[in-house]
PDB file of C-alpha atoms in Angstrom:
ATOM      1  CA  UNK E  10       4.567 116.426-171.284  1.00 75.00           C
ATOM      2  CA  UNK E  11       5.884 116.310-167.604  1.00 85.00           C
ATOM      3  CA  UNK E  12       5.785 112.701-167.119  1.00 94.00           C
ATOM      4  CA  UNK E  13       6.145 110.351-163.706  1.00 97.00           C
ATOM      5  CA  UNK E  14       9.044 108.090-164.708  1.00 97.00           C
ATOM      6  CA  UNK E  15       9.366 104.296-163.040  1.00 98.00           C
ATOM      7  CA  UNK E  16      12.039 101.967-163.308  1.00 97.00           C
ATOM      8  CA  UNK E  17      12.573  98.985-163.756  1.00 98.00           C
ATOM      9  CA  UNK E  18       9.597  98.181-166.572  1.00 97.00           C
ATOM     10  CA  UNK E  19       9.787  94.663-165.995  1.00 97.00           C
ATOM     11  CA  UNK E  20      11.700  92.395-163.306  1.00 98.00           C
ATOM     12  CA  UNK E  21      11.809  88.991-162.812  1.00 98.00           C
ATOM     13  CA  UNK E  22      13.268  87.393-159.831  1.00 98.00           C
ATOM     14  CA  UNK E  23      13.738  84.374-157.589  1.00 97.00           C
ATOM     15  CA  UNK E  24      11.824  83.946-154.304  1.00 97.00           C
ATOM     16  CA  UNK E  25      13.798  85.376-151.705  1.00 97.00           C
ATOM     17  CA  UNK E  26      15.229  88.272-153.563  1.00 98.00           C
ATOM     18  CA  UNK E  27      14.889  91.782-152.488  1.00 98.00           C
ATOM     19  CA  UNK E  28      13.362  94.107-155.139  1.00 98.00           C
ATOM     20  CA  UNK E  29      13.658  97.822-155.266  1.00 98.00           C
ATOM     21  CA  UNK E  30      11.138  99.869-157.490  1.00 98.00           C
ATOM     22  CA  UNK E  31      11.902 103.809-157.811  1.00 98.00           C
ATOM     23  CA  UNK E  32       9.944 106.211-159.108  1.00 98.00           C
ATOM     24  CA  UNK E  33      10.752 110.158-159.965  1.00 98.00           C
ATOM     25  CA  UNK E  34       7.519 112.030-159.437  1.00 98.00           C
ATOM     26  CA  UNK E  35       6.610 115.020-161.520  1.00 97.00           C
ATOM     27  CA  UNK E  36       8.454 118.197-160.323  1.00 95.00           C
ATOM     28  CA  UNK E  37       6.497 120.530-158.377  1.00 94.00           C
ATOM     29  CA  UNK E  38       3.770 117.762-157.052  1.00 94.00           C
ATOM     30  CA  UNK E  39       3.769 116.864-153.528  1.00 91.00           C
ATOM     31  CA  UNK E  40       1.747 114.009-153.451  1.00 93.00           C
ATOM     32  CA  UNK E  41       2.819 110.548-154.171  1.00 95.00           C
ATOM     33  CA  UNK E  42       1.464 107.047-154.159  1.00 95.00           C
ATOM     34  CA  UNK E  43       2.335 103.470-154.954  1.00 97.00           C
ATOM     35  CA  UNK E  44      -0.832 101.154-156.171  1.00 96.00           C
ATOM     36  CA  UNK E  45      -0.284  97.195-157.180  1.00 96.00           C
ATOM     37  CA  UNK E  46      -2.354  95.879-159.594  1.00 96.00           C
ATOM     38  CA  UNK E  47      -3.657  92.511-160.704  1.00 94.00           C
ATOM     39  CA  UNK E  48      -6.295  90.360-162.003  1.00 88.00           C
ATOM     40  CA  UNK E  49      -7.971  89.391-158.877  1.00 86.00           C
ATOM     41  CA  UNK E  50      -7.529  92.344-156.656  1.00 86.00           C
ATOM     42  CA  UNK E  51      -7.704  95.157-159.106  1.00 89.00           C
ATOM     43  CA  UNK E  52      -5.723  98.333-157.966  1.00 92.00           C
ATOM     44  CA  UNK E  53      -4.801  98.329-154.437  1.00 92.00           C
ATOM     45  CA  UNK E  54      -3.665 101.060-152.616  1.00 93.00           C
ATOM     46  CA  UNK E  55       0.104 100.251-150.676  1.00 95.00           C
ATOM     47  CA  UNK E  56       1.108 104.210-149.786  1.00 94.00           C
ATOM     48  CA  UNK E  57       0.471 107.424-149.612  1.00 92.00           C
ATOM     49  CA  UNK E  58       2.823 110.173-149.392  1.00 93.00           C
ATOM     50  CA  UNK E  59       1.763 113.853-149.054  1.00 90.00           C
ATOM     51  CA  UNK E  60       4.896 116.577-148.860  1.00 91.00           C
ATOM     52  CA  UNK E  61       7.351 113.578-148.521  1.00 93.00           C
ATOM     53  CA  UNK E  62       5.185 112.403-145.086  1.00 91.00           C
ATOM     54  CA  UNK E  63       4.206 108.709-144.965  1.00 91.00           C
ATOM     55  CA  UNK E  64       0.167 108.961-144.466  1.00 87.00           C
ATOM     56  CA  UNK E  65      -0.951 105.885-145.426  1.00 86.00           C
ATOM     57  CA  UNK E  66       0.795 102.765-145.762  1.00 86.00           C
ATOM     58  CA  UNK E  67      -2.030 100.300-144.334  1.00 86.00           C
ATOM     59  CA  UNK E  68      -2.630  98.554-147.413  1.00 87.00           C
ATOM     60  CA  UNK E  69       0.817  97.552-146.925  1.00 91.00           C
ATOM     61  CA  UNK E  70       2.142  93.943-145.646  1.00 88.00           C
ATOM     62  CA  UNK E  71       4.377  95.458-143.367  1.00 88.00           C
ATOM     63  CA  UNK E  72       6.686  92.547-142.911  1.00 93.00           C
ATOM     64  CA  UNK E  73       7.980  93.007-146.107  1.00 96.00           C
ATOM     65  CA  UNK E  74       7.438  95.946-147.920  1.00 97.00           C
ATOM     66  CA  UNK E  75       9.241  99.033-147.370  1.00 96.00           C
ATOM     67  CA  UNK E  76       8.496 102.743-148.719  1.00 97.00           C
ATOM     68  CA  UNK E  77      10.202 105.540-148.470  1.00 96.00           C
ATOM     69  CA  UNK E  78      11.053 109.070-150.215  1.00 96.00           C
ATOM     70  CA  UNK E  79      14.527 109.824-149.736  1.00 94.00           C
ATOM     71  CA  UNK E  80      14.189 113.355-151.284  1.00 94.00           C
ATOM     72  CA  UNK E  81      11.556 115.095-153.585  1.00 93.00           C
ATOM     73  CA  UNK E  82      12.928 113.140-156.949  1.00 95.00           C
ATOM     74  CA  UNK E  83      12.674 110.145-155.789  1.00 97.00           C
ATOM     75  CA  UNK E  84       9.802 107.365-154.342  1.00 98.00           C
ATOM     76  CA  UNK E  85      11.048 103.677-153.967  1.00 98.00           C
ATOM     77  CA  UNK E  86       8.945 100.882-152.789  1.00 98.00           C
ATOM     78  CA  UNK E  87      11.659  97.443-151.467  1.00 98.00           C
ATOM     79  CA  UNK E  88      10.270  94.125-150.966  1.00 97.00           C
ATOM     80  CA  UNK E  89      12.444  91.758-148.902  1.00 97.00           C
ATOM     81  CA  UNK E  90      12.173  89.028-149.554  1.00 97.00           C
ATOM     82  CA  UNK E  91      10.148  88.786-152.966  1.00 97.00           C
ATOM     83  CA  UNK E  92       7.504  85.950-152.541  1.00 97.00           C
ATOM     84  CA  UNK E  93       5.521  84.489-155.736  1.00 97.00           C
ATOM     85  CA  UNK E  94       1.956  86.194-154.541  1.00 96.00           C
ATOM     86  CA  UNK E  95       3.986  89.494-154.852  1.00 97.00           C
ATOM     87  CA  UNK E  96       3.913  89.193-159.142  1.00 97.00           C
ATOM     88  CA  UNK E  97       1.963  91.982-160.284  1.00 97.00           C
ATOM     89  CA  UNK E  98       2.469  95.575-161.879  1.00 98.00           C
ATOM     90  CA  UNK E  99       3.172  98.374-159.451  1.00 98.00           C
ATOM     91  CA  UNK E 100       2.002 101.812-160.567  1.00 98.00           C
ATOM     92  CA  UNK E 101       3.749 105.128-158.924  1.00 98.00           C
ATOM     93  CA  UNK E 102       1.880 108.170-159.455  1.00 97.00           C
ATOM     94  CA  UNK E 103       2.254 111.617-158.013  1.00 96.00           C
ATOM     95  CA  UNK E 104      -0.108 114.967-158.114  1.00 93.00           C
ATOM     96  CA  UNK E 105      -0.765 117.898-156.722  1.00 91.00           C
ATOM     97  CA  UNK E 106      -2.696 118.867-153.553  1.00 84.00           C
ATOM     98  CA  UNK E 107      -3.749 121.946-152.052  1.00 79.00           C
ATOM     99  CA  UNK E 108      -5.862 122.513-148.912  1.00 71.00           C
ATOM    100  CA  UNK E 109      -8.434 120.246-147.384  1.00 66.00           C
ATOM    101  CA  UNK E 110     -10.876 120.867-150.747  1.00 65.00           C
ATOM    102  CA  UNK E 111      -8.248 120.900-153.505  1.00 70.00           C
ATOM    103  CA  UNK E 112      -8.681 118.448-156.092  1.00 82.00           C
ATOM    104  CA  UNK E 113      -5.517 115.776-156.414  1.00 88.00           C
ATOM    105  CA  UNK E 114      -5.319 115.066-160.228  1.00 92.00           C
ATOM    106  CA  UNK E 115      -3.236 112.340-160.280  1.00 94.00           C
ATOM    107  CA  UNK E 116      -0.372 111.403-163.002  1.00 97.00           C
ATOM    108  CA  UNK E 117       0.904 108.143-163.320  1.00 97.00           C
ATOM    109  CA  UNK E 118       3.764 106.101-164.781  1.00 97.00           C
ATOM    110  CA  UNK E 119       3.940 103.138-166.626  1.00 97.00           C
ATOM    111  CA  UNK E 120       4.780 100.761-164.023  1.00 97.00           C
ATOM    112  CA  UNK E 121       6.834  98.127-162.727  1.00 98.00           C
ATOM    113  CA  UNK E 122       5.861  94.484-164.432  1.00 98.00           C
ATOM    114  CA  UNK E 123       6.813  92.042-161.303  1.00 98.00           C
ATOM    115  CA  UNK E 124       7.450  88.900-161.784  1.00 98.00           C
ATOM    116  CA  UNK E 125       8.702  86.342-158.324  1.00 98.00           C
ATOM    117  CA  UNK E 126       9.689  82.699-159.362  1.00 97.00           C
TER     118      UNK E 126
ATOM    119  CA  UNK L  24     -10.597  97.653-148.878  1.00 38.00           C
ATOM    120  CA  UNK L  25     -11.932  99.280-152.243  1.00 43.00           C
ATOM    121  CA  UNK L  26     -13.613 102.821-151.537  1.00 59.00           C
ATOM    122  CA  UNK L  27     -15.150 102.645-154.931  1.00 68.00           C
ATOM    123  CA  UNK L  28     -17.156  99.580-157.065  1.00 80.00           C
ATOM    124  CA  UNK L  29     -17.898  99.893-160.753  1.00 84.00           C
ATOM    125  CA  UNK L  30     -20.758  98.111-162.266  1.00 85.00           C
ATOM    126  CA  UNK L  31     -20.831  96.633-164.707  1.00 90.00           C
ATOM    127  CA  UNK L  32     -17.751  94.886-164.192  1.00 91.00           C
ATOM    128  CA  UNK L  33     -17.063  94.250-168.392  1.00 94.00           C
ATOM    129  CA  UNK L  34     -19.056  96.218-171.078  1.00 96.00           C
ATOM    130  CA  UNK L  35     -19.646  95.271-174.854  1.00 96.00           C
ATOM    131  CA  UNK L  36     -20.950  97.331-177.654  1.00 96.00           C
ATOM    132  CA  UNK L  37     -20.913  98.192-180.875  1.00 97.00           C
ATOM    133  CA  UNK L  38     -19.316 102.086-182.308  1.00 97.00           C
ATOM    134  CA  UNK L  39     -21.703 104.375-182.302  1.00 97.00           C
ATOM    135  CA  UNK L  40     -23.537 103.216-179.249  1.00 97.00           C
ATOM    136  CA  UNK L  41     -23.634 104.894-175.659  1.00 97.00           C
ATOM    137  CA  UNK L  42     -22.115 103.053-172.682  1.00 97.00           C
ATOM    138  CA  UNK L  43     -22.864 103.883-169.044  1.00 97.00           C
ATOM    139  CA  UNK L  44     -20.452 102.670-166.451  1.00 96.00           C
ATOM    140  CA  UNK L  45     -21.543 103.047-162.725  1.00 96.00           C
ATOM    141  CA  UNK L  46     -19.145 103.797-159.865  1.00 95.00           C
ATOM    142  CA  UNK L  47     -20.638 103.504-155.698  1.00 95.00           C
ATOM    143  CA  UNK L  48     -18.543 104.122-152.914  1.00 93.00           C
ATOM    144  CA  UNK L  49     -18.791 104.627-148.880  1.00 91.00           C
ATOM    145  CA  UNK L  50     -17.196 107.280-147.338  1.00 87.00           C
ATOM    146  CA  UNK L  51     -17.484 111.157-147.773  1.00 87.00           C
ATOM    147  CA  UNK L  52     -15.568 112.178-150.623  1.00 88.00           C
ATOM    148  CA  UNK L  53     -14.277 116.181-151.419  1.00 88.00           C
ATOM    149  CA  UNK L  54     -14.404 115.015-155.735  1.00 92.00           C
ATOM    150  CA  UNK L  55     -14.599 111.397-157.959  1.00 94.00           C
ATOM    151  CA  UNK L  56     -12.446 111.439-160.506  1.00 95.00           C
ATOM    152  CA  UNK L  57     -12.450 109.181-163.552  1.00 97.00           C
ATOM    153  CA  UNK L  58      -9.220 107.370-165.423  1.00 97.00           C
ATOM    154  CA  UNK L  59      -8.906 105.267-168.349  1.00 98.00           C
ATOM    155  CA  UNK L  60      -6.155 102.405-168.630  1.00 97.00           C
ATOM    156  CA  UNK L  61      -5.350 100.949-172.281  1.00 96.00           C
ATOM    157  CA  UNK L  62      -4.048  97.656-171.709  1.00 93.00           C
ATOM    158  CA  UNK L  63      -0.455  97.297-171.120  1.00 90.00           C
ATOM    159  CA  UNK L  64      -0.353 101.641-169.995  1.00 93.00           C
ATOM    160  CA  UNK L  65      -0.425 103.116-166.772  1.00 95.00           C
ATOM    161  CA  UNK L  66      -3.864 105.107-166.017  1.00 96.00           C
ATOM    162  CA  UNK L  67      -5.124 108.433-167.225  1.00 97.00           C
ATOM    163  CA  UNK L  68      -6.816 110.686-165.742  1.00 97.00           C
ATOM    164  CA  UNK L  69     -10.636 111.463-167.735  1.00 97.00           C
ATOM    165  CA  UNK L  70     -12.480 114.052-165.578  1.00 96.00           C
ATOM    166  CA  UNK L  71     -13.383 115.048-162.311  1.00 95.00           C
ATOM    167  CA  UNK L  72     -16.423 116.179-160.496  1.00 95.00           C
ATOM    168  CA  UNK L  73     -16.638 117.675-157.210  1.00 93.00           C
ATOM    169  CA  UNK L  74     -18.920 116.940-154.010  1.00 92.00           C
ATOM    170  CA  UNK L  75     -20.986 119.879-154.687  1.00 93.00           C
ATOM    171  CA  UNK L  76     -21.375 119.357-158.519  1.00 95.00           C
ATOM    172  CA  UNK L  77     -24.364 117.016-159.967  1.00 97.00           C
ATOM    173  CA  UNK L  78     -23.402 116.718-163.782  1.00 98.00           C
ATOM    174  CA  UNK L  79     -20.150 117.683-165.402  1.00 97.00           C
ATOM    175  CA  UNK L  80     -19.478 117.380-169.361  1.00 96.00           C
ATOM    176  CA  UNK L  81     -16.123 117.154-171.000  1.00 96.00           C
ATOM    177  CA  UNK L  82     -16.300 116.237-174.941  1.00 97.00           C
ATOM    178  CA  UNK L  83     -18.128 112.906-175.525  1.00 97.00           C
ATOM    179  CA  UNK L  84     -17.832 112.012-171.377  1.00 98.00           C
ATOM    180  CA  UNK L  85     -20.625 112.997-169.250  1.00 98.00           C
ATOM    181  CA  UNK L  86     -20.282 112.528-165.505  1.00 98.00           C
ATOM    182  CA  UNK L  87     -23.060 112.448-162.988  1.00 98.00           C
ATOM    183  CA  UNK L  88     -22.822 112.341-158.629  1.00 97.00           C
ATOM    184  CA  UNK L  89     -25.424 111.934-156.736  1.00 97.00           C
ATOM    185  CA  UNK L  90     -23.768 111.748-153.016  1.00 95.00           C
ATOM    186  CA  UNK L  91     -26.918 111.057-151.130  1.00 95.00           C
ATOM    187  CA  UNK L  92     -26.749 107.872-152.482  1.00 95.00           C
ATOM    188  CA  UNK L  93     -22.984 108.047-152.991  1.00 95.00           C
ATOM    189  CA  UNK L  94     -22.971 106.899-156.636  1.00 96.00           C
ATOM    190  CA  UNK L  95     -21.552 108.419-160.013  1.00 96.00           C
ATOM    191  CA  UNK L  96     -21.799 107.186-163.450  1.00 97.00           C
ATOM    192  CA  UNK L  97     -19.830 107.853-166.973  1.00 97.00           C
ATOM    193  CA  UNK L  98     -21.780 108.483-169.617  1.00 98.00           C
ATOM    194  CA  UNK L  99     -19.391 108.056-172.926  1.00 98.00           C
ATOM    195  CA  UNK L 100     -21.806 108.779-176.069  1.00 98.00           C
ATOM    196  CA  UNK L 101     -21.404 107.828-179.676  1.00 97.00           C
ATOM    197  CA  UNK L 102     -18.296 105.309-178.724  1.00 97.00           C
ATOM    198  CA  UNK L 103     -15.598 104.398-180.811  1.00 97.00           C
ATOM    199  CA  UNK L 104     -13.464 101.593-181.140  1.00 97.00           C
ATOM    200  CA  UNK L 105     -10.298 103.559-179.668  1.00 97.00           C
ATOM    201  CA  UNK L 106     -12.678 103.771-176.651  1.00 98.00           C
ATOM    202  CA  UNK L 107     -11.844 100.355-175.749  1.00 98.00           C
ATOM    203  CA  UNK L 108     -10.095 100.149-172.202  1.00 97.00           C
ATOM    204  CA  UNK L 109     -10.536  99.742-168.764  1.00 96.00           C
ATOM    205  CA  UNK L 110     -12.056 102.632-166.850  1.00 97.00           C
ATOM    206  CA  UNK L 111     -12.334 103.487-162.952  1.00 96.00           C
ATOM    207  CA  UNK L 112     -13.268 105.707-160.804  1.00 95.00           C
ATOM    208  CA  UNK L 113     -11.505 106.768-157.718  1.00 94.00           C
ATOM    209  CA  UNK L 114     -12.725 108.935-154.607  1.00 92.00           C
ATOM    210  CA  UNK L 115     -10.698 111.457-153.020  1.00 88.00           C
ATOM    211  CA  UNK L 116     -11.641 111.360-149.635  1.00 80.00           C
ATOM    212  CA  UNK L 117     -12.646 114.001-146.986  1.00 78.00           C
ATOM    213  CA  UNK L 118     -11.113 115.030-144.334  1.00 74.00           C
ATOM    214  CA  UNK L 119      -7.499 114.223-142.173  1.00 64.00           C
ATOM    215  CA  UNK L 120      -6.700 112.100-145.393  1.00 67.00           C
ATOM    216  CA  UNK L 121      -7.492 114.448-147.947  1.00 68.00           C
ATOM    217  CA  UNK L 122      -5.356 114.042-151.048  1.00 81.00           C
ATOM    218  CA  UNK L 123      -6.027 110.120-150.858  1.00 85.00           C
ATOM    219  CA  UNK L 124      -7.477 108.483-153.908  1.00 88.00           C
ATOM    220  CA  UNK L 125      -8.999 105.400-153.797  1.00 89.00           C
ATOM    221  CA  UNK L 126      -9.593 103.065-156.786  1.00 91.00           C
ATOM    222  CA  UNK L 127     -12.566 100.807-157.657  1.00 90.00           C
ATOM    223  CA  UNK L 128     -12.367  97.366-159.731  1.00 91.00           C
ATOM    224  CA  UNK L 129     -12.711  99.059-163.201  1.00 93.00           C
ATOM    225  CA  UNK L 130     -15.285  98.088-165.695  1.00 95.00           C
ATOM    226  CA  UNK L 131     -13.582  96.937-169.031  1.00 96.00           C
ATOM    227  CA  UNK L 132     -15.472  98.540-172.139  1.00 97.00           C
ATOM    228  CA  UNK L 133     -14.782  96.773-175.320  1.00 97.00           C
ATOM    229  CA  UNK L 134     -16.573  98.976-178.388  1.00 97.00           C
ATOM    230  CA  UNK L 135     -16.496  96.528-181.532  1.00 97.00           C
ATOM    231  CA  UNK L 136     -16.042  98.472-184.661  1.00 93.00           C
TER     232      UNK L 136
END
């Protein structure tokens, strides 16, 4: 089965350090999402790419977070500098969206668990 | 902000009973989807219902959609201990943000053997 691959699976770092999370979406999918999951906030949408173009990053703290898709096989989420409140599980998901009435069914990666001390 | 709001937040039932979870949303949608998440894992797609559909079935799952009330329900019949998980609704927006999925807070379902 095709899968979304996320690295690292676990990351422990100290406050102030840079953190980069990577995602390999499923080949042929044209949408990529980054979500953050915490007990308090649930699943928050951080960034949404369609055909590698960023369409929505309104949920992302712009001063420290950045999301990019340098090519169709790689999406990155970077936090610089990291803070303890960034501790969460970060999920990448990809899907195929065709046209305005198409259905975009997402496949999720296993997540990257980040702990900032 | 969350588009979908699930109700209840937690549900505890015995094996063999039915489980019903509800989801409300705010904006016009192309479709509504339900996902399941086992502890420590990523979300897995269960079922999708389009905005012009009212009911859909898949195995032991039944989903309804009422666009006039902006609400949906997920029914799991004859539940099993293996159904224990968190269940999330997700709405795919209509219009310029098509393809974008926003998730609710989820319902934690516990099925006791």
